[in-house]
Short mmCIF file of C-alpha atoms and ligand atoms in Angstrom, two decimals:
data_model
loop_
_atom_site.label_atom_id
_atom_site.label_comp_id
_atom_site.label_asym_id
_atom_site.label_seq_id
_atom_site.Cartn_x
_atom_site.Cartn_y
_atom_site.Cartn_z
CA MET J 1 -201.55 163.17 73.41
CA HIS J 2 -198.47 163.62 71.31
CA THR J 3 -196.53 160.75 72.75
CA GLU J 4 -194.41 159.88 69.74
CA ILE J 5 -193.15 163.39 69.05
CA THR J 6 -192.54 163.94 72.78
CA LYS J 7 -190.47 160.76 72.91
CA GLN J 8 -188.53 161.98 69.86
CA ILE J 9 -187.88 165.32 71.53
CA LEU J 10 -186.63 163.67 74.74
CA LYS J 11 -184.38 161.28 72.86
CA LYS J 12 -183.00 164.05 70.68
CA TYR J 13 -182.33 166.79 73.22
CA PHE J 14 -182.20 164.92 76.53
CA LYS J 15 -180.59 161.65 75.59
CA ASP J 16 -178.22 161.71 78.56
CA GLU J 17 -181.08 162.29 81.00
CA CYS J 18 -183.00 159.36 79.42
CA ASP J 19 -179.94 157.11 79.74
CA LEU J 20 -179.52 158.20 83.33
CA ILE J 21 -183.01 157.24 84.46
CA GLY J 22 -182.94 153.94 82.55
CA ARG J 23 -185.34 152.34 80.08
CA GLU J 24 -187.87 151.15 82.63
CA ASN J 25 -188.38 154.61 84.11
CA PHE J 26 -188.50 156.11 80.60
CA ILE J 27 -191.33 153.76 79.55
CA GLN J 28 -193.19 154.59 82.77
CA LEU J 29 -193.13 158.30 81.90
CA PHE J 30 -195.54 157.57 79.04
CA ASP J 31 -197.43 154.63 80.48
CA GLU J 32 -201.06 155.64 80.94
CA SER J 33 -201.61 152.84 83.43
CA SER J 34 -198.78 153.90 85.73
CA ARG J 35 -199.84 155.78 88.82
CA VAL J 36 -197.62 158.15 90.70
CA ILE J 37 -197.23 157.43 94.40
CA GLU J 38 -196.32 160.58 96.26
CA ALA J 39 -194.60 159.10 99.28
CA ASP J 40 -193.82 161.21 102.31
CA TYR J 41 -190.78 161.26 104.60
CA GLY J 42 -187.60 159.39 103.70
CA GLU J 43 -185.07 160.70 101.20
CA ASN J 44 -185.72 161.12 97.51
CA MET J 45 -182.84 159.62 95.60
CA PRO J 46 -181.02 161.95 93.19
CA ILE J 47 -182.42 160.00 90.21
CA PHE J 48 -185.83 161.32 91.29
CA GLU J 49 -184.70 164.86 90.51
CA VAL J 50 -183.84 163.85 86.95
CA ILE J 51 -187.15 162.01 86.49
CA GLY J 52 -188.89 165.15 87.76
CA PHE J 53 -186.93 167.23 85.28
CA LEU J 54 -188.08 165.04 82.35
CA VAL J 55 -191.67 165.15 83.61
CA GLY J 56 -191.33 168.94 83.48
CA ILE J 57 -190.16 168.78 79.85
CA ILE J 58 -193.09 166.52 78.91
CA GLY J 59 -195.47 169.03 80.53
CA PHE J 60 -193.82 171.86 78.60
CA VAL J 61 -194.20 170.03 75.27
CA ASP J 62 -197.84 169.29 76.11
CA SER J 63 -198.63 172.87 76.91
CA ALA J 64 -196.85 174.02 73.73
CA PHE J 65 -199.12 171.74 71.68
CA SER J 66 -202.27 173.07 73.33
CA LEU J 67 -201.10 176.66 72.85
CA TYR J 68 -200.66 175.96 69.14
CA GLU J 69 -204.14 174.45 68.96
CA ARG J 70 -205.64 177.51 70.66
CA MET J 71 -203.86 179.78 68.18
CA THR J 72 -205.15 177.87 65.17
CA SER J 73 -208.71 177.81 66.46
CA SER J 74 -208.77 181.59 66.96
CA THR J 75 -207.47 182.56 63.49
CA GLU J 76 -208.19 181.27 60.02
CA GLN J 77 -204.70 182.06 58.78
CA ASN J 78 -201.69 179.85 58.91
CA ILE J 79 -199.55 180.53 61.94
CA LYS J 80 -195.91 181.24 61.33
CA SER J 81 -193.38 179.36 63.47
CA ASP J 82 -191.76 182.63 64.55
CA GLN J 83 -195.07 183.99 65.79
CA PHE J 84 -195.75 180.81 67.74
CA ILE J 85 -192.31 180.70 69.33
CA LEU J 86 -192.55 184.33 70.38
CA LEU J 87 -195.91 183.79 72.05
CA ALA J 88 -194.93 180.45 73.59
CA ARG J 89 -191.85 181.96 75.22
CA LYS J 90 -194.01 184.72 76.65
CA GLN J 91 -196.91 182.60 77.87
CA LEU J 92 -195.56 179.17 78.76
CA GLN J 93 -193.53 178.30 81.78
CA ILE J 94 -190.04 177.59 80.45
CA PRO J 95 -188.26 174.65 82.16
CA GLU J 96 -185.23 175.66 84.20
CA ASP J 97 -181.67 174.66 83.36
CA VAL J 98 -182.34 174.18 79.65
CA ASP J 99 -180.45 176.08 76.93
CA ASP J 100 -182.47 178.68 75.09
CA SER J 101 -181.52 177.13 71.74
CA VAL J 102 -182.98 173.79 72.87
CA ILE J 103 -186.26 175.50 73.89
CA ILE J 104 -186.50 177.12 70.45
CA SER J 105 -185.76 173.82 68.70
CA ILE J 106 -188.45 172.04 70.76
CA LEU J 107 -191.00 174.74 69.91
CA GLU J 108 -190.07 174.49 66.22
CA MET J 109 -190.62 170.74 66.32
CA VAL J 110 -194.01 171.26 67.99
CA ALA J 111 -195.06 173.81 65.37
CA LYS J 112 -193.89 171.61 62.50
CA ASP J 113 -195.65 168.54 63.90
CA SER J 114 -198.90 170.47 64.50
CA LYS J 115 -198.90 171.76 60.90
CA GLU J 116 -198.52 168.25 59.53
CA LEU J 117 -201.57 166.98 61.41
CA MET W 1 -168.20 137.54 127.57
CA LYS W 2 -169.24 138.73 124.14
CA ILE W 3 -168.84 142.34 125.17
CA PHE W 4 -165.21 141.70 126.19
CA ALA W 5 -164.47 139.99 122.91
CA PHE W 6 -165.98 143.02 121.19
CA VAL W 7 -163.90 145.51 123.18
CA ILE W 8 -160.67 143.54 122.66
CA ASP W 9 -161.49 143.26 118.97
CA ILE W 10 -161.76 147.04 118.61
CA TYR W 11 -158.60 147.62 120.63
CA GLN W 12 -156.57 145.22 118.50
CA ARG W 13 -157.77 146.81 115.29
CA ASN W 14 -156.37 150.19 116.22
CA PRO W 15 -155.35 151.20 119.78
CA ARG W 16 -155.35 154.95 119.07
CA ARG W 17 -158.82 154.78 117.59
CA PHE W 18 -159.89 152.73 120.59
CA PHE W 19 -158.87 155.42 123.09
CA LEU W 20 -160.42 158.20 121.02
CA MET W 21 -163.61 156.15 120.86
CA LEU W 22 -163.49 155.68 124.60
CA ILE W 23 -163.29 159.38 125.46
CA GLU W 24 -165.91 160.13 122.84
CA MET W 25 -168.18 157.55 124.42
CA ILE W 26 -167.64 159.18 127.82
CA SER W 27 -168.49 162.60 126.43
CA VAL W 28 -171.60 161.25 124.74
CA ASN W 29 -172.75 159.80 128.04
CA PRO W 30 -171.01 161.66 130.90
CA VAL W 31 -173.46 160.99 133.76
CA PRO W 32 -171.63 157.91 135.18
CA LEU W 33 -168.30 159.79 135.07
CA PHE W 34 -169.82 162.72 136.97
CA GLN W 35 -171.11 160.38 139.64
CA ILE W 36 -167.74 158.56 139.88
CA PHE W 37 -166.07 161.92 140.57
CA VAL W 38 -168.69 162.54 143.30
CA ALA W 39 -168.17 159.07 144.78
CA LEU W 40 -164.40 159.70 144.99
CA GLN W 41 -165.04 162.80 147.11
CA TYR W 42 -167.66 161.19 149.35
CA PRO W 43 -166.77 157.49 149.43
CA SER W 44 -169.71 155.58 150.93
CA LEU W 45 -172.11 152.78 150.12
CA ILE W 46 -174.68 155.40 149.04
CA SER W 47 -172.20 156.84 146.54
CA ILE W 48 -171.48 153.42 145.08
CA CYS W 49 -175.20 152.66 144.74
CA LEU W 50 -175.74 156.08 143.17
CA THR W 51 -173.02 155.35 140.61
CA LEU W 52 -174.88 152.21 139.55
CA ILE W 53 -178.10 154.19 139.35
CA ALA W 54 -176.33 156.88 137.28
CA VAL W 55 -175.36 154.19 134.76
CA LEU W 56 -178.97 152.95 134.62
CA VAL W 57 -180.54 156.41 134.45
CA SER W 58 -178.46 157.59 131.49
CA HIS W 59 -178.87 154.22 129.81
CA PHE W 60 -182.66 154.36 130.08
CA ALA W 61 -182.78 158.01 128.99
CA ILE W 62 -180.75 157.24 125.86
CA ASN W 63 -182.76 154.15 125.01
CA CYS W 64 -186.09 155.95 125.52
CA VAL W 65 -185.12 158.38 122.79
CA ILE W 66 -183.66 155.71 120.49
CA MET W 67 -186.77 153.56 120.81
CA TYR W 68 -189.07 156.52 120.36
CA ASN W 69 -187.25 157.63 117.20
CA LEU W 70 -187.11 154.10 115.87
CA GLY W 71 -190.87 153.75 116.34
CA THR W 72 -191.46 157.04 114.55
CA ASP W 73 -189.15 156.05 111.68
CA THR W 74 -190.99 152.75 111.34
CA LEU W 75 -194.34 154.50 111.30
CA LYS W 76 -193.07 156.86 108.58
CA ILE W 77 -192.52 153.93 106.20
CA THR W 78 -196.04 152.56 106.77
CA ASP W 79 -197.84 155.92 106.70
CA GLY W 80 -195.62 157.77 104.26
CA CYS W 81 -195.32 155.09 101.61
CA LEU W 82 -197.31 151.88 102.05
CA ALA W 83 -200.55 153.63 103.10
CA LYS W 84 -200.33 155.70 99.90
CA GLY W 85 -200.96 152.51 97.93
CA ALA W 86 -197.47 151.51 96.80
CA THR W 87 -197.35 147.86 95.73
CA GLY W 88 -194.74 145.55 94.28
CA LYS W 89 -192.33 142.97 95.59
CA THR W 90 -189.46 142.79 98.01
CA ILE W 91 -186.38 141.38 96.32
CA PRO W 92 -183.41 140.17 98.38
CA LEU W 93 -180.28 142.08 97.40
CA HIS W 94 -178.22 139.00 96.65
CA SER W 95 -180.89 137.95 94.18
CA ILE W 96 -180.71 141.26 92.25
CA LEU W 97 -176.93 141.45 92.24
CA ASN W 98 -176.78 137.82 91.13
CA ASP W 99 -179.30 138.32 88.36
CA ARG W 100 -178.23 141.70 87.02
CA PHE W 101 -174.48 141.76 87.53
CA PRO W 102 -173.51 138.08 87.52
CA PHE W 103 -169.81 138.70 86.86
CA GLU W 104 -169.64 140.94 89.84
CA TYR W 105 -171.67 138.84 92.19
CA SER W 106 -168.86 139.45 94.65
CA ILE W 107 -170.29 142.96 95.20
CA TYR W 108 -172.57 141.39 97.74
CA ASN W 109 -169.78 139.54 99.50
CA ASP W 110 -167.47 142.54 99.27
CA ILE W 111 -169.92 144.86 101.00
CA GLU W 112 -170.44 142.31 103.75
CA HIS W 113 -166.68 141.86 104.07
CA TRP W 114 -165.98 145.59 104.39
CA LEU W 115 -168.81 146.09 106.80
CA PHE W 116 -167.22 143.46 108.96
CA GLN W 117 -163.82 145.10 108.57
CA MET W 118 -165.16 148.43 109.75
CA ASN W 119 -167.65 147.35 112.33
CA GLY W 120 -166.08 144.21 113.64
CA LEU W 121 -168.25 142.03 115.76
CA LEU W 122 -170.91 144.72 115.88
CA ASN W 123 -172.03 143.63 112.45
CA LYS W 124 -173.84 140.38 112.87
CA ARG W 125 -176.49 140.66 110.19
CA SER W 126 -176.32 139.86 106.52
CA LEU W 127 -176.60 142.63 103.94
CA ASP W 128 -179.99 141.20 102.90
CA GLU W 129 -181.22 142.06 106.38
CA MET W 130 -179.58 145.48 106.48
CA ILE W 131 -181.13 146.78 103.28
CA TYR W 132 -184.60 145.77 102.15
CA LEU W 133 -185.22 146.57 98.52
CA HIS W 134 -188.83 147.06 97.47
CA TYR W 135 -189.47 147.10 93.75
CA ALA W 136 -192.58 149.09 92.82
CA PRO W 137 -192.83 149.24 89.01
CA GLY W 138 -194.88 152.00 87.42
CA GLN W 139 -195.18 154.18 90.51
CA ARG W 140 -192.36 156.68 90.11
CA LEU W 141 -190.93 155.87 93.52
CA CYS W 142 -187.29 156.48 94.45
CA LYS W 143 -187.32 156.73 98.20
CA ALA W 144 -184.81 155.63 100.77
CA TYR W 145 -185.93 155.27 104.36
CA THR W 146 -182.61 155.02 106.11
CA ARG W 147 -182.15 154.58 109.79
CA SER W 148 -179.20 153.94 112.02
CA HIS W 149 -176.82 151.27 110.72
CA LEU W 150 -177.92 149.01 113.54
CA PHE W 151 -181.39 148.77 112.02
CA SER W 152 -182.62 147.90 108.56
CA SER W 153 -183.06 150.47 105.82
CA HIS W 154 -185.89 150.27 103.32
CA ILE W 155 -185.43 151.38 99.73
CA PHE W 156 -188.37 151.75 97.35
CA ILE W 157 -187.60 151.98 93.65
CA SER W 158 -189.68 151.67 90.50
CA HIS W 159 -186.73 150.72 88.33
CA LEU W 160 -184.19 147.91 88.43
CA PRO W 161 -181.07 148.53 86.33
CA GLU W 162 -180.60 146.26 83.32
CA LYS W 163 -177.29 144.52 82.67
CA ASP W 164 -176.32 147.00 79.94
CA GLU W 165 -177.41 150.21 81.63
CA ALA W 166 -174.22 151.79 82.89
CA ILE W 167 -175.59 154.89 84.59
CA PRO W 168 -178.61 153.30 86.32
CA LYS W 169 -176.22 150.60 87.51
CA PHE W 170 -173.92 153.23 88.98
CA LEU W 171 -176.80 154.99 90.74
CA PHE W 172 -178.12 151.70 92.09
CA LEU W 173 -174.75 150.68 93.51
CA HIS W 174 -174.30 154.17 94.93
CA GLU W 175 -177.46 153.73 97.00
CA LEU W 176 -176.27 150.35 98.28
CA PHE W 177 -172.89 151.72 99.28
CA HIS W 178 -174.60 154.23 101.49
CA VAL W 179 -174.61 151.50 104.14
CA PHE W 180 -171.02 152.59 104.72
CA GLY W 181 -172.24 156.12 105.12
CA TYR W 182 -174.36 155.11 108.08
CA VAL W 183 -171.40 153.40 109.64
CA LEU W 184 -169.12 156.39 109.11
CA ALA W 185 -171.43 159.28 109.68
CA ARG W 186 -172.75 157.89 112.95
CA PRO W 187 -175.98 159.85 112.74
CA THR W 188 -177.00 158.27 116.03
CA THR W 189 -174.38 160.15 118.10
CA ILE W 190 -176.42 163.30 118.33
CA SER W 191 -179.68 161.56 119.17
CA ILE W 192 -177.87 159.73 121.96
CA SER W 193 -176.07 162.76 123.34
CA ILE W 194 -179.13 164.98 123.78
CA PRO W 195 -180.99 162.76 126.29
CA SER W 196 -177.82 161.84 128.18
CA HIS W 197 -176.68 165.49 128.37
CA LEU W 198 -180.12 166.51 129.62
CA THR W 199 -179.85 163.80 132.26
CA LEU W 200 -176.47 165.22 133.27
CA VAL W 201 -178.04 168.66 133.66
CA VAL W 202 -180.83 167.24 135.88
CA TRP W 203 -178.33 165.19 137.88
CA SER W 204 -175.86 168.01 138.48
CA VAL W 205 -178.55 170.60 139.27
CA TYR W 206 -180.03 168.17 141.82
CA PHE W 207 -176.77 167.66 143.69
CA MET W 208 -175.37 171.16 143.21
CA LYS W 209 -174.21 173.32 146.14
CA TRP W 210 -175.77 176.68 145.36
CA THR W 211 -172.62 178.75 145.83
CA SER W 212 -171.02 181.11 143.32
CA ALA W 213 -168.39 178.46 142.52
CA GLY W 214 -171.18 175.91 141.96
CA LEU W 215 -173.08 178.26 139.68
CA ALA W 216 -169.95 179.12 137.71
CA SER W 217 -169.03 175.47 137.14
CA LEU W 218 -172.60 174.63 136.20
CA SER W 219 -172.78 177.42 133.63
CA MET W 220 -169.44 176.37 132.17
CA LEU W 221 -170.76 172.83 131.83
CA ALA W 222 -173.97 174.04 130.18
CA LEU W 223 -171.99 176.15 127.73
CA LEU W 224 -169.76 173.20 126.79
CA LEU W 225 -172.75 170.91 126.37
CA PHE W 226 -174.19 173.46 123.98
CA ILE W 227 -170.94 173.73 121.99
CA TRP W 228 -170.57 169.95 121.91
CA ASN W 229 -174.05 169.42 120.47
CA GLU W 230 -173.85 172.30 118.00
CA ARG W 231 -170.57 170.88 116.75
CA SER W 232 -172.06 167.39 116.32
CA ARG W 233 -174.94 168.83 114.36
CA TRP W 234 -172.59 170.74 112.07
CA GLU W 235 -170.40 167.68 111.75
CA SER W 236 -173.22 165.36 110.74
CA GLN W 237 -174.13 167.77 107.91
CA ARG W 238 -170.52 167.71 106.71
CA THR W 239 -170.30 163.93 106.89
CA GLN W 240 -173.28 163.71 104.57
CA VAL W 241 -171.30 165.25 101.72
CA ILE W 242 -168.39 162.93 102.44
CA SER W 243 -170.67 159.91 102.56
CA GLU W 244 -171.96 160.85 99.07
CA LEU W 245 -168.39 161.00 97.77
CA LEU W 246 -167.56 157.70 99.39
CA ALA W 247 -170.66 155.96 97.98
CA ASP W 248 -169.72 157.33 94.53
CA ALA W 249 -166.15 156.13 94.79
CA LEU W 250 -167.14 152.66 95.98
CA ALA W 251 -169.69 152.27 93.20
CA LEU W 252 -167.07 153.31 90.63
CA GLY W 253 -164.94 150.41 91.75
CA TYR W 254 -167.47 148.05 90.15
CA MET W 255 -167.76 149.76 86.79
CA THR W 256 -165.98 148.45 83.68
CA THR W 257 -163.89 150.81 81.56
CA GLU W 258 -166.69 150.97 78.98
CA GLU W 259 -169.22 151.85 81.62
CA LEU W 260 -166.91 154.48 83.11
CA LYS W 261 -166.59 156.12 79.70
CA LEU W 262 -170.36 156.24 79.31
CA LEU W 263 -170.72 157.73 82.75
CA ARG W 264 -168.02 160.35 82.12
CA SER W 265 -169.64 161.48 78.87
CA CYS W 266 -173.11 161.71 80.42
CA LYS W 267 -173.82 165.42 80.84
CA ALA W 268 -176.94 164.66 82.85
CA ILE W 269 -174.88 163.79 85.93
CA ASP W 270 -174.76 167.55 86.53
CA ARG W 271 -178.46 167.28 87.32
CA LEU W 272 -177.91 164.83 90.19
CA LYS W 273 -178.49 167.45 92.83
CA ASP W 274 -179.16 166.57 96.40
CA PRO W 275 -181.92 168.86 97.71
CA ASN W 276 -180.36 168.71 101.19
CA PHE W 277 -177.11 170.22 99.99
CA SER W 278 -176.22 173.80 99.24
CA LYS W 279 -175.33 174.81 95.68
CA THR W 280 -171.62 174.72 96.50
CA GLU W 281 -171.86 171.33 98.17
CA ASN W 282 -173.64 169.91 95.13
CA ARG W 283 -171.02 171.38 92.78
CA PHE W 284 -168.23 170.03 94.92
CA ARG W 285 -169.80 166.58 94.92
CA ILE W 286 -170.29 166.45 91.11
CA ALA W 287 -166.75 167.75 90.50
CA SER W 288 -165.34 165.08 92.81
CA LEU W 289 -167.37 162.40 91.07
CA LYS W 290 -165.93 163.44 87.70
CA ALA W 291 -162.43 163.54 89.12
CA HIS W 292 -162.86 160.04 90.55
CA ILE W 293 -164.11 158.74 87.19
CA ASP W 294 -161.01 160.21 85.55
CA VAL W 295 -158.79 158.54 88.12
CA ALA W 296 -160.50 155.21 87.47
CA LEU W 297 -160.25 155.69 83.70
CA ALA W 298 -156.54 156.43 83.98
CA GLY W 299 -156.21 152.92 85.40
CA LYS W 300 -155.52 154.10 88.92
CA LYS W 301 -158.39 152.30 90.53
CA ASP W 302 -156.20 151.56 93.52
CA LEU W 303 -156.42 155.26 94.43
CA ILE W 304 -160.16 154.79 94.80
CA ASP W 305 -159.62 151.52 96.64
CA GLU W 306 -157.55 153.48 99.15
CA LEU W 307 -160.63 155.50 100.00
CA LYS W 308 -162.37 152.51 101.46
CA GLU W 309 -159.26 151.34 103.28
CA GLU W 310 -158.84 154.70 104.91
CA GLU W 311 -160.67 155.38 108.11
CA ILE W 312 -162.72 158.37 107.16
CA GLU W 313 -164.08 159.24 110.52
CA LEU W 314 -164.92 162.67 111.66
CA ARG W 315 -164.72 162.93 115.38
CA THR W 316 -165.00 165.70 117.88
CA PRO W 317 -161.55 167.29 118.28
CA PRO W 318 -159.79 165.93 121.40
CA ALA W 319 -159.40 169.50 122.75
CA ILE W 320 -163.18 169.93 122.96
CA LEU W 321 -163.57 166.49 124.55
CA ILE W 322 -160.92 167.13 127.19
CA THR W 323 -162.28 170.60 128.10
CA PHE W 324 -165.69 169.01 128.35
CA ILE W 325 -164.52 166.25 130.69
CA LEU W 326 -162.66 168.83 132.80
CA SER W 327 -165.83 170.86 133.17
CA VAL W 328 -167.69 167.70 134.27
CA PHE W 329 -164.96 167.31 136.89
CA PHE W 330 -165.19 170.93 138.15
CA CYS W 331 -168.93 170.64 138.36
CA SER W 332 -168.64 167.46 140.43
CA THR W 333 -166.43 169.24 143.00
CA ASN W 334 -169.31 171.55 143.91
CA VAL W 335 -171.92 169.03 145.02
CA ASN W 336 -173.53 168.13 148.34
CA GLN W 337 -172.83 164.83 150.02
CA PRO W 338 -175.38 162.27 148.76
CA LEU W 339 -177.79 161.02 151.42
CA VAL W 340 -180.24 158.12 151.62
CA ASP W 341 -183.07 160.40 150.47
CA ASP W 342 -181.12 161.21 147.32
CA LEU W 343 -180.66 157.53 146.66
CA ILE W 344 -184.42 156.99 146.92
CA ASN W 345 -185.22 159.99 144.70
CA MET W 346 -182.76 158.92 142.03
CA SER W 347 -184.10 155.35 142.13
CA ILE W 348 -187.58 156.73 141.49
CA PHE W 349 -186.13 158.77 138.61
CA ALA W 350 -184.58 155.58 137.16
CA VAL W 351 -187.82 153.61 137.50
CA LEU W 352 -189.75 156.40 135.76
CA LEU W 353 -187.31 156.40 132.89
CA LEU W 354 -187.54 152.61 132.69
CA LEU W 355 -191.32 152.90 132.40
CA PHE W 356 -190.96 155.45 129.61
CA PHE W 357 -188.51 153.14 127.88
CA LEU W 358 -190.96 150.22 128.09
CA LEU W 359 -193.71 152.41 126.66
CA ALA W 360 -191.45 153.43 123.79
CA LEU W 361 -190.49 149.78 123.26
CA PHE W 362 -194.13 148.66 123.03
CA ARG W 363 -194.84 151.53 120.69
CA TYR W 364 -191.95 150.43 118.46
CA MET W 365 -193.03 146.78 118.55
CA HIS W 366 -196.56 147.76 117.61
CA PHE W 367 -195.44 149.90 114.63
CA SER W 368 -192.92 147.28 113.64
CA SER W 369 -195.49 144.50 113.39
CA LYS W 370 -197.79 146.91 111.55
CA LEU W 371 -194.97 147.54 109.06
CA SER W 372 -194.12 143.91 108.48
CA HIS W 373 -197.80 143.08 108.07
CA ALA W 374 -198.23 145.88 105.52
CA LEU W 375 -195.07 144.77 103.70
CA ASP W 376 -196.29 141.16 103.54
CA GLN W 377 -199.50 142.44 101.98
CA SER W 378 -198.13 144.98 99.50
CA PHE W 379 -194.57 143.80 98.93
CA PRO W 380 -194.33 140.00 99.24
CA THR W 381 -190.79 138.66 98.97
CA ASP W 382 -189.83 137.35 95.57
CA HIS W 383 -186.57 136.27 93.97
CA LEU W 384 -185.55 137.40 90.52
CA ASP W 385 -184.09 134.09 89.44
ZN1 ZN M 1 -176.30 159.27 97.75
#
């Protein structure tokens, strides 16, 4: 897991969304012990949509990290950020309603963090 | 005597509204009126007895459906949420409002006060009994099981707003203020009208003289019943958008200037989309929310206060109601004279409906005790303070 960097990404690019769902919900997004109850019927409150959106971003960051790992394991050479971003945008499912520039910045952060490890 | 006090209370509040309510009530449940028209043509003891039975029949038909739906709604909470393993505690609303927003503890009293203002004597229960809040930390739950305003709603959330969290506070209050939405939107009207209109169809077909005039008046009635119900359906969709705007505006009334500024600068409010609304409806709602925040920030909170003073009620246009009542009248002029046999048949009909109602009532009571048992187990009541 890349919890710290994911938290950084959320706080940097989705600060308003984090403020909207509140601290308690934010902590629960990363809490391993929390279990998701998928309740039926009733109405989902609008805040649920925003929580779902952030869950989508976390999934995207996760899959970007594993893509990077796969790329490094298949070649001996260093991977350039540009190469990674190009492939990631082709292969990964890009979250809806997010600016392209933000997607690129997130992928850059993922590439930079992976290199440092 | 209570019912008279209630009727006088509504009349004194607003006579015009009272009369509109009266003809709307008649059009929701027109069977007794139909039978009164018949009794005026054929005055007899049988006709008078049949009028009483008409009142009972439509009453039982309506209550069968209400009870059945109520039972199903109750079952949905147990099966849809509690059976999935949700756990936590039930926190009385006054306890949360007292603990989290101590300077605005009056929110609780205010909501109760307005509910009384709007509903009059109809509203006998405390807000704590109208909305049950179930706190389920760590389970990503944000569900509202809302029912008619005459019955309790259950809200499940995995997050309680902190004192300094402006936007979660706003969203929390918004959900609470939806209790007004139930009062205004009257989502029950349509579920009442369908069984009573079906009863009217059965009743008028039974007594109909099968002449061309009878057929014509019956088809006109059927057409108007269809229009009436389609309109109610369309109307209840439209009231949903308005009830969102109203809940927003009422919640804004309890935000400080600092909190309003935070809310206005939060770009994420664009993401608060209601999946039940169309794209345009969602855009309209967000734009209105922003406009209302600006109004509040400009120090014109009284404009927002006006919203809750105003009687935002969407009713069927009087023209439709009057045409409808006229068609009930025309239909009633083409019936056969009621005989003793008819009285017996209609009594059997009433008894059958009563039996169905009792079945639905037992079903509801069974599900209801199942729900409260499950809630005691998974969500015991606890106070924050
Ligand atoms: Zn709402």
